[in-house]
Coordinates of C-alpha atoms in Angstrom, one line a residue:
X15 CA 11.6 7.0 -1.6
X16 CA 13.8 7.0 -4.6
X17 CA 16.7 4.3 -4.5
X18 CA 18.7 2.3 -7.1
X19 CA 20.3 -1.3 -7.5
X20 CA 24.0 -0.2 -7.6
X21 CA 25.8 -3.1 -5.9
X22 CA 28.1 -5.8 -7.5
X23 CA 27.7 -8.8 -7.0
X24 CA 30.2 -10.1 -4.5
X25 CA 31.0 -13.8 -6.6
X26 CA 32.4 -11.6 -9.4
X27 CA 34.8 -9.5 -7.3
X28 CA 37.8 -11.8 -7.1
X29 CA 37.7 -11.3 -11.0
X30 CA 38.0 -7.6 -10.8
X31 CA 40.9 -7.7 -8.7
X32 CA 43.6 -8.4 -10.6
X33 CA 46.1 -6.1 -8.6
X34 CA 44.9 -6.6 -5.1
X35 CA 44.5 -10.5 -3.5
X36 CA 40.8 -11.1 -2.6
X37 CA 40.7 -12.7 0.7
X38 CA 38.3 -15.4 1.8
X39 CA 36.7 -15.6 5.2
X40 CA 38.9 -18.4 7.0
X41 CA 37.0 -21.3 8.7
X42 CA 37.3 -20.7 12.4
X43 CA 36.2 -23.0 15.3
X44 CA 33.4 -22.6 17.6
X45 CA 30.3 -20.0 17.0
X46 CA 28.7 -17.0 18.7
X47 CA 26.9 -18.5 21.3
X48 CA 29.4 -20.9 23.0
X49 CA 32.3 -19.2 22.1
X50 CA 35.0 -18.6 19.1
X51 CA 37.8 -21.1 19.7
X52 CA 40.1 -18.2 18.3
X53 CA 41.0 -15.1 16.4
X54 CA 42.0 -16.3 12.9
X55 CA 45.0 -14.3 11.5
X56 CA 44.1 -12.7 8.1
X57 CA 46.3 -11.7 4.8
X58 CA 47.2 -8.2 5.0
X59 CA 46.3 -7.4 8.9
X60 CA 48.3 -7.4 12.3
X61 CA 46.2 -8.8 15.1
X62 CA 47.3 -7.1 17.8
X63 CA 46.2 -9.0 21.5
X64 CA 48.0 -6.2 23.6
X65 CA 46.1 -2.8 22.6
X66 CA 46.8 -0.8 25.6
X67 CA 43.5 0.9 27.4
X68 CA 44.3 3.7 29.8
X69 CA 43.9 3.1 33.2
X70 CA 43.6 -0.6 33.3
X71 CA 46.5 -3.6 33.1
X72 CA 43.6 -5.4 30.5
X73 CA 44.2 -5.5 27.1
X74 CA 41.9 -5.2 23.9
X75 CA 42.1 -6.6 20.7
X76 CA 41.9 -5.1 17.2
X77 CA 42.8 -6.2 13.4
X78 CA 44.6 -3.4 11.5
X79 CA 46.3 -3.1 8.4
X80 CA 49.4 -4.1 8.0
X81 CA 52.3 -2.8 6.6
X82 CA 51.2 0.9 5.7
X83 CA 53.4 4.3 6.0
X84 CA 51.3 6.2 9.0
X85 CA 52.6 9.2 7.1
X86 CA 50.7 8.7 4.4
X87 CA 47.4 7.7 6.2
X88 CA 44.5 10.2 5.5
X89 CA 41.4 8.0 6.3
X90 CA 40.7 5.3 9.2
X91 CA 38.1 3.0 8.5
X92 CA 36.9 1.5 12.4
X93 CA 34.5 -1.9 11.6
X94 CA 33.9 -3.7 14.3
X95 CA 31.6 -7.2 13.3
X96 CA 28.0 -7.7 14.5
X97 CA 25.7 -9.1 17.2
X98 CA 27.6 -12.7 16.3
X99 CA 31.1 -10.8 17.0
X100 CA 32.8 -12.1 13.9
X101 CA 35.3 -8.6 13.8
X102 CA 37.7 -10.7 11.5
X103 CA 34.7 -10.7 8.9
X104 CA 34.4 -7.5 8.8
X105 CA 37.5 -6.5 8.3
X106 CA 38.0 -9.0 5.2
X107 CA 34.6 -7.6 3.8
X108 CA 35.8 -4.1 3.9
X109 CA 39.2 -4.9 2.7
X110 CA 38.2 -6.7 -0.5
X111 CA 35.4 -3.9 -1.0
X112 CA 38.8 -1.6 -0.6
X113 CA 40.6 -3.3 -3.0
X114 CA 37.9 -3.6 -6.1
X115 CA 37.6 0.2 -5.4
X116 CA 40.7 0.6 -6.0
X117 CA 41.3 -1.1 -9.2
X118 CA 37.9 0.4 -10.8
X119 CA 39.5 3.8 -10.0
X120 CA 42.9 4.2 -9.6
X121 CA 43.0 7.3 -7.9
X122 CA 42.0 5.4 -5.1
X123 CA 45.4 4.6 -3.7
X124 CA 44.5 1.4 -0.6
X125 CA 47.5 2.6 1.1
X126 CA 46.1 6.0 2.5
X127 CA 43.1 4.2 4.4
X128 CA 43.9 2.3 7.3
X129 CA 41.1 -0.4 8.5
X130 CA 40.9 -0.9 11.9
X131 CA 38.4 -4.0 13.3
X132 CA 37.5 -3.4 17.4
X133 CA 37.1 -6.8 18.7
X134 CA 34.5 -6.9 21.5
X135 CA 34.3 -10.3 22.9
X136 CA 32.4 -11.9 25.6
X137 CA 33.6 -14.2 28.2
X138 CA 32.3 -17.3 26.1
X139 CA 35.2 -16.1 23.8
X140 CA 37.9 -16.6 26.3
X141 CA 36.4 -20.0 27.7
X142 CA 36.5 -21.3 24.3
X143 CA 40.0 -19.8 23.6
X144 CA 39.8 -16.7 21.3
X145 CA 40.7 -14.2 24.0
X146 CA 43.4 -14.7 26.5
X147 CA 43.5 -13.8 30.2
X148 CA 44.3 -9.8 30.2
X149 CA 41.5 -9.1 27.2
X150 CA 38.7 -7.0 27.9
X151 CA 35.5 -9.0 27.4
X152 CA 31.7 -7.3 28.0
X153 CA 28.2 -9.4 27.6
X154 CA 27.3 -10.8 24.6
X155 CA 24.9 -8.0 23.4
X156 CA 26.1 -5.1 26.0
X157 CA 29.0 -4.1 23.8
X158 CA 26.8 -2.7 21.2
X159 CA 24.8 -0.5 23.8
X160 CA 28.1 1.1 25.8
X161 CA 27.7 -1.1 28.8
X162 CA 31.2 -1.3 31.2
X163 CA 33.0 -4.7 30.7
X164 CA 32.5 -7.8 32.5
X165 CA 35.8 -9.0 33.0
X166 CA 39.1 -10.3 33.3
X167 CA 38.4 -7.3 36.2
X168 CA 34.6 -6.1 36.4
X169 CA 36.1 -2.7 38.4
X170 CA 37.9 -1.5 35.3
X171 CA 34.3 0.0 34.5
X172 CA 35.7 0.2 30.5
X173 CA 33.2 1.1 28.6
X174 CA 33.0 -0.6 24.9
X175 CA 32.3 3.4 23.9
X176 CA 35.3 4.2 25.7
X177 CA 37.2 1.8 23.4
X178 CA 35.7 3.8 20.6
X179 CA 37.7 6.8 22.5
X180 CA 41.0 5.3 22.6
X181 CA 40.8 4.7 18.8
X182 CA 39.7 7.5 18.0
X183 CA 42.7 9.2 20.2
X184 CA 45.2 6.7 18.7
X185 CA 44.7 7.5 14.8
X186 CA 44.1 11.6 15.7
X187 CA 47.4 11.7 16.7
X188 CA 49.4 13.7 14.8
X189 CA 52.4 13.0 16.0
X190 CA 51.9 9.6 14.4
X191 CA 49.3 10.0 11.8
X192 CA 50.1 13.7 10.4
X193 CA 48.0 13.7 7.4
X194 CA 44.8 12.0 8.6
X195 CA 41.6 13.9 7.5
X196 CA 39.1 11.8 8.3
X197 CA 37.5 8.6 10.6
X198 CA 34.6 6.6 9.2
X199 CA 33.0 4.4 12.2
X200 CA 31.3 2.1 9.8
X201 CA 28.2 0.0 11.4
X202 CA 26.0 -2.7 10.1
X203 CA 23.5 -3.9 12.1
X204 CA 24.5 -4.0 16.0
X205 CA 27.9 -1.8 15.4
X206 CA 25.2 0.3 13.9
X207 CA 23.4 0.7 16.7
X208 CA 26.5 0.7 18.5
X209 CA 27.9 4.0 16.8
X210 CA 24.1 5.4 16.2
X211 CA 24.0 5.8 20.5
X212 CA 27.7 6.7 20.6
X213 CA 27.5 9.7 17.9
X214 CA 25.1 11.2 20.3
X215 CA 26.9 10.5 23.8
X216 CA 30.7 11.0 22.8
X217 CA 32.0 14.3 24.7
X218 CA 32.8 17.1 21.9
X219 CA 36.7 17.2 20.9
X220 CA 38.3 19.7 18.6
X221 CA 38.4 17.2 15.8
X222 CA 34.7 16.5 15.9
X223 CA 34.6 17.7 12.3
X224 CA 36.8 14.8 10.8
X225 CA 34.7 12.0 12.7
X226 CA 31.5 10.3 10.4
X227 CA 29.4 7.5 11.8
X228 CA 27.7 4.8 9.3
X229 CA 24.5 3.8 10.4
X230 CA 23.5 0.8 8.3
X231 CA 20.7 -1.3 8.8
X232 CA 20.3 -1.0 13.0
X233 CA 18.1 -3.2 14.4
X234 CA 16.9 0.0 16.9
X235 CA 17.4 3.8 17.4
X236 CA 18.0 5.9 20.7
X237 CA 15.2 7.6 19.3
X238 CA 15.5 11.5 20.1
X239 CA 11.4 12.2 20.9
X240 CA 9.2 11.0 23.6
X241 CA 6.5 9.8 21.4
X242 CA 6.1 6.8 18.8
X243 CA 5.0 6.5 15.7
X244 CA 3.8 2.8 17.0
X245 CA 2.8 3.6 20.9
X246 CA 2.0 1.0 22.7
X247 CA 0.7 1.9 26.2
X248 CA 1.5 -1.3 28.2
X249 CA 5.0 -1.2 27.3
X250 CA 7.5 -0.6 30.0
X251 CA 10.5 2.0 29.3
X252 CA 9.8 2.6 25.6
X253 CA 11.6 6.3 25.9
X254 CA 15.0 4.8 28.7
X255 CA 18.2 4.7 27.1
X256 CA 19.3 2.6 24.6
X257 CA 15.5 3.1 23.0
X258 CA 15.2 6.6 23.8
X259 CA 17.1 9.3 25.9
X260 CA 14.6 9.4 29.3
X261 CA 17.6 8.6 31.5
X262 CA 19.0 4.9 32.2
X263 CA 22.2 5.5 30.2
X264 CA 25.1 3.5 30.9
X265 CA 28.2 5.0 33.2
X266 CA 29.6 6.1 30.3
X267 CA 26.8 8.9 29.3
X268 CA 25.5 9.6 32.9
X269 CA 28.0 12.3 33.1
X270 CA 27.1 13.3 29.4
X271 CA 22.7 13.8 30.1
X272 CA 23.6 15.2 33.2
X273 CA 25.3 18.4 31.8
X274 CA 23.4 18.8 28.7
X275 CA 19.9 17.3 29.5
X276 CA 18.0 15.8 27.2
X277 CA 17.5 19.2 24.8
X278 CA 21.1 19.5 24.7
X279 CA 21.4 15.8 23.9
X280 CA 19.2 15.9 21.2
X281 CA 21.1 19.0 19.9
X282 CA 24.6 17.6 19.9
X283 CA 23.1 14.3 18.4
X284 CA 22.2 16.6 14.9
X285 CA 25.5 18.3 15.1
X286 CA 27.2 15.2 14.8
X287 CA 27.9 13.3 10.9
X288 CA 25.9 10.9 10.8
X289 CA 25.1 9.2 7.5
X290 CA 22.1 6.3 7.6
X291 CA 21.8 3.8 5.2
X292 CA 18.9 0.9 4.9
X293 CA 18.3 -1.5 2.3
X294 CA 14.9 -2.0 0.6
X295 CA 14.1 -5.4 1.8
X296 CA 15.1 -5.7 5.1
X297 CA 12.1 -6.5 5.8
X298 CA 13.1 -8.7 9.1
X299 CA 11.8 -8.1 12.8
X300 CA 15.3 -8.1 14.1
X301 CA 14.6 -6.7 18.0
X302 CA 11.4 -8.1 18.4
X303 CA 11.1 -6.1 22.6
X304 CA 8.0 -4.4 22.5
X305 CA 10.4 -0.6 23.0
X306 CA 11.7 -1.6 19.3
X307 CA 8.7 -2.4 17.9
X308 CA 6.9 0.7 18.9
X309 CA 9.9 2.4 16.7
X310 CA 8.2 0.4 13.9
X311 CA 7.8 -3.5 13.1
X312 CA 10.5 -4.2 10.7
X313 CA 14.4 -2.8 10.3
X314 CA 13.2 -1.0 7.2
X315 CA 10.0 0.4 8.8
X316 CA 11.8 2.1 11.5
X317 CA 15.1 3.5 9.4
X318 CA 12.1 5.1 7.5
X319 CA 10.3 6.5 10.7
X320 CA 13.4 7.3 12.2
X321 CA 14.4 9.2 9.4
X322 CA 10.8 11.0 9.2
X323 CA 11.6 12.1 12.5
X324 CA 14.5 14.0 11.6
X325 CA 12.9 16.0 8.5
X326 CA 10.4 16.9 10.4
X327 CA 12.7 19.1 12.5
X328 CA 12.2 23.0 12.2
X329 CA 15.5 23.2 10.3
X330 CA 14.9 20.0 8.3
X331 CA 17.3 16.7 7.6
X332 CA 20.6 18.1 9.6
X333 CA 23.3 19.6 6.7
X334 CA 25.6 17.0 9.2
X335 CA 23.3 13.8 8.0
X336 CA 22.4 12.2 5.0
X337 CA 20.3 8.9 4.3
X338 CA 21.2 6.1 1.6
X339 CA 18.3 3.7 0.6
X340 CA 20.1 0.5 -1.1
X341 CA 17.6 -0.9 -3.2
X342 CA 16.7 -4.9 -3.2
X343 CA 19.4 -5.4 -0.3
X344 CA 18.0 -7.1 3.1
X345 CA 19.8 -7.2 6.2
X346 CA 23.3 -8.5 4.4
X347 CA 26.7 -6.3 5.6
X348 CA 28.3 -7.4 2.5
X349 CA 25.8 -6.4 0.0
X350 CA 25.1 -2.8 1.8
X351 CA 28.7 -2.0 2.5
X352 CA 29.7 -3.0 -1.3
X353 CA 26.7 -0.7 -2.5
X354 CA 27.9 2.0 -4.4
X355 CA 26.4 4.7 -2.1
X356 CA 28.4 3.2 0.8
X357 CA 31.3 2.2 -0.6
X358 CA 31.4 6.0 -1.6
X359 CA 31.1 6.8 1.7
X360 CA 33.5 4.5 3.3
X361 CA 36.6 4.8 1.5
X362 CA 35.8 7.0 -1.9
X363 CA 34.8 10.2 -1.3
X364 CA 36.2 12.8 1.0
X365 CA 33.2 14.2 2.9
X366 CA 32.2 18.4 3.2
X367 CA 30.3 18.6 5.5
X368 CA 31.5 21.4 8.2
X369 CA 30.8 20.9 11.8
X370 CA 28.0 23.4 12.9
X371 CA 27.7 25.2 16.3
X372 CA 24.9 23.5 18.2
X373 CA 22.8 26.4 18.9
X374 CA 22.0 25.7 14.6
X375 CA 19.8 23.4 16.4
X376 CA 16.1 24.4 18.1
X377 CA 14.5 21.2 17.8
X378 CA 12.0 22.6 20.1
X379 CA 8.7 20.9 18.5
X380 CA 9.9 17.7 19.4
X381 CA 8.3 16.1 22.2
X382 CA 11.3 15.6 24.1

C-alpha cells in the first residue's frame, strides 16, 4: 500500500487565506441525539428552508453558495454532514478547504464551483426547533441507507436517494447552469456510505458521465459478492441490502434489482465513478453488527478488503474507480477532505474518465 502524508494542517489555514475569509464552525444549540435547536446561518451560504421536492407539499433543506453567476458554474460540490447530521459543518469544511485551494493556485477560480449541503434531519430535529413543520425529516441513521422519510407525511414515501435525484436534476439543468461539467457527491463516513449504495442503485441518465461519488472512510460497503473475507456462519443477513445486494433494498431500488438482477447490479455499480478514499489509521470499529464486521473488523480493514475485491475482477480495478490511501489520517472529515489527493478530487482537477458501456463488465467469477 503506498500512501503519503500530504495534508495541512487545518490550524494554519486561516493564515493562508489572505483573500478568502476562513469561517469558523458557529456554536449551535442542542446535539444529535435529542435534537439541533437550529440551522445556524453561515458566511457565504443561503439556507434555503423551502427546496421544492416533486410530488409532495414538504420541503427540504439545503446550504448553497451564495451569490455566484450560475453561468459561470462548471462544478457542483453536494456534502451532506455525517451520522451526527451536522450539514452546516460540512459545508464550512469544504468551503474553507475551497478557499486555501484557491489562493495556493490561482487558477482555481471559487466562483465556478457551487457547494451544495443536503440537510437530512430527523424528527428530533424539528422537536428541538431546527426543522419547521413542511421539512422532510427520515430516522436518524435511515437517511444514509435510502430509506423513505418518516414525516411531516409518512405517505410521501421520499426517498433521501431521491433527494440526491432532485439535486442532481436542479444543477444539470442547463437552462440554468449552462456550463456545468461536472458533480462531485462528496462522502465521509455515513454520506459515504450514503453515496457508495446510491452510485450503484441510481437509474442511468444521459449525463451519467459528469457524475463522481467520494467514498471516504465508510463505516460499511453494499458489498457486490456473496462471500466474506471474515464469514461468520451464525450471522443473520450478512449478504441483504445495505451489506450486500441479496434483495431487502429500500422502495427506492426495488424497482432498480428487479430489472437488472443482481449481475446487472453489480455491473452498473463498476460503470459508475466512483473514487474511494481511506486514511491509514482509521483503525476504529465504527459498525460494530456482526454483517459489517464480516466485511472486516476495522474502517481501514474493510476499505482494504473491499478494494481487494474489486482488483480481483477479470478486468481489474474499474478504468471508472480509483482508490486514495491518506496516510496517518483516522476517521477525521476535515483532515481526509483537506488531503491533497482529495482536495484534488473535489474541487482541483477536472476528471477523464469516460463513461463505459456496461457490457465492459463480466464480473462473472464473483460469487454473486
Amino acid at each position: 500500500m503506498v500512501a503519503s502524508r500530504s495534508f495541512l494542517p487545518l490550524t494554519l489555514l486561516p493564515l493562508l487565506t489572505a483573500a478568502y475569509t476562513f469561517i469558523d464552525n458557529p456554536a449551535v444549540g442542542g446535539d444529535d441525539e435529542n435534537g439541533w435547536t437550529e440551522l445556524p446561518p453561515v458566511p457565504g451560504a443561503d439556507l434555503i428552508s423551502d427546496w421544492p421536492i416533486s410530488g409532495t407539499d414538504s420541503t427540504f433543506v439545503v446550504y448553497r453558495s451564495a451569490g455566484l453567476d450560475a453561468s459561470a458554474i462548471t462544478r457542483a460540490v453536494i456534502v451532506p454532514g455525517a451520522k451526527a447530521r451536522d450539514h452546516w459543518s460540512y459545508w464550512i469544511t469544504m468551503k474553507n478547504i475551497l478557499s486555501y485551494a484557491a489562493e495556493a493556485d490561482p487558477s482555481i477560480d471559487p466562483n465556478t464551483i457551487s457547494i451544495m449541503s443536503p440537510c437530512f434531519m430527523a424528527q428530533v430535529d424539528q422537536q428541538a426547533g431546527a426543522a419547521n413543520s413542511t421539512n422532510l425529516y427520515w430516522s436518524k441513521t435511515g437517511w444514509f441507507s435510502g430509506t423513505y422519510n418518516e414525516g411531516p407525511n409518512a405517505k410521501d414515501q421520499i426517498s433521501s436517494f431521491d433527494i440526491l435525484d432532485n439535486l442532481a436534476a436542479h444543477y444539470l439543468d442547463k437552462s440554468t447552469y449552462p456550463n456545468l461539467e461536472e458533480i462531485v457527491f462528496a462522502g465521509h463516513s455515513a454520506a459515504a456510505q450514503m453515496f457508495q449504495r446510491y452510485a450503484a442503485l441510481r437509474s442511468p441518465i444521459d449525463n451519467d458521465a459528469q457524475i463522481h461519488y467520494i467514498v471516504a472512510n465508510p463505516g460499511s460497503f453494499m458489498w457486490l459478492a456473496s462471500d466474506r473475507p471474515a464469514p461468520n456462519s451464525s450471522c443473520d443477513d450478512v449478504d441483504r441490502y445495505k451489506y450486500g445486494m441479496n434483495g431487502g433494498f429500500p422502495g427506492y431500488g426495488t424497482g432498480t434489482f428487479n430489472r437488472l438482477g443482481r449481475h446487472g447490479l453489480v455491473e452498473q455499480y463498476l460503470a459508475r465513478n466512483v473514487h474511494y478514499a481511506h486514511g491509514t489509521a482509521d483503525d476504529g470499529p465504527g459498525d460494530t453488527s456482526c454483517q459489517a464486521v464480516t466485511q472486516g473488523s476495522t474502517h481501514l480493514e474493510r476499505g482494504q478488503n473491499f478494494v481487494s475485491l474489486l482488483q480481483s475482477l477479470s478486468t481489474g480495478m474499474p478504468s471508472t474507480q480509483t482508490i486514495d490511501w491518506v496516510e496517518g489520517v483516522s476517521h477525521q472529515n476535515q483532515e481526509m477532505y483537506n488531503s491533497t489527493q482529495l482536495r484534488n478530487r473535489v474541487c482541483c482537477i477536472t476528471f477523464f474518465f469516460l463513461f463505459l458501456s456496461l457490457d465492459l463488465y463480466q464480473p462473472t467469477h464473483l460469487r454473486l
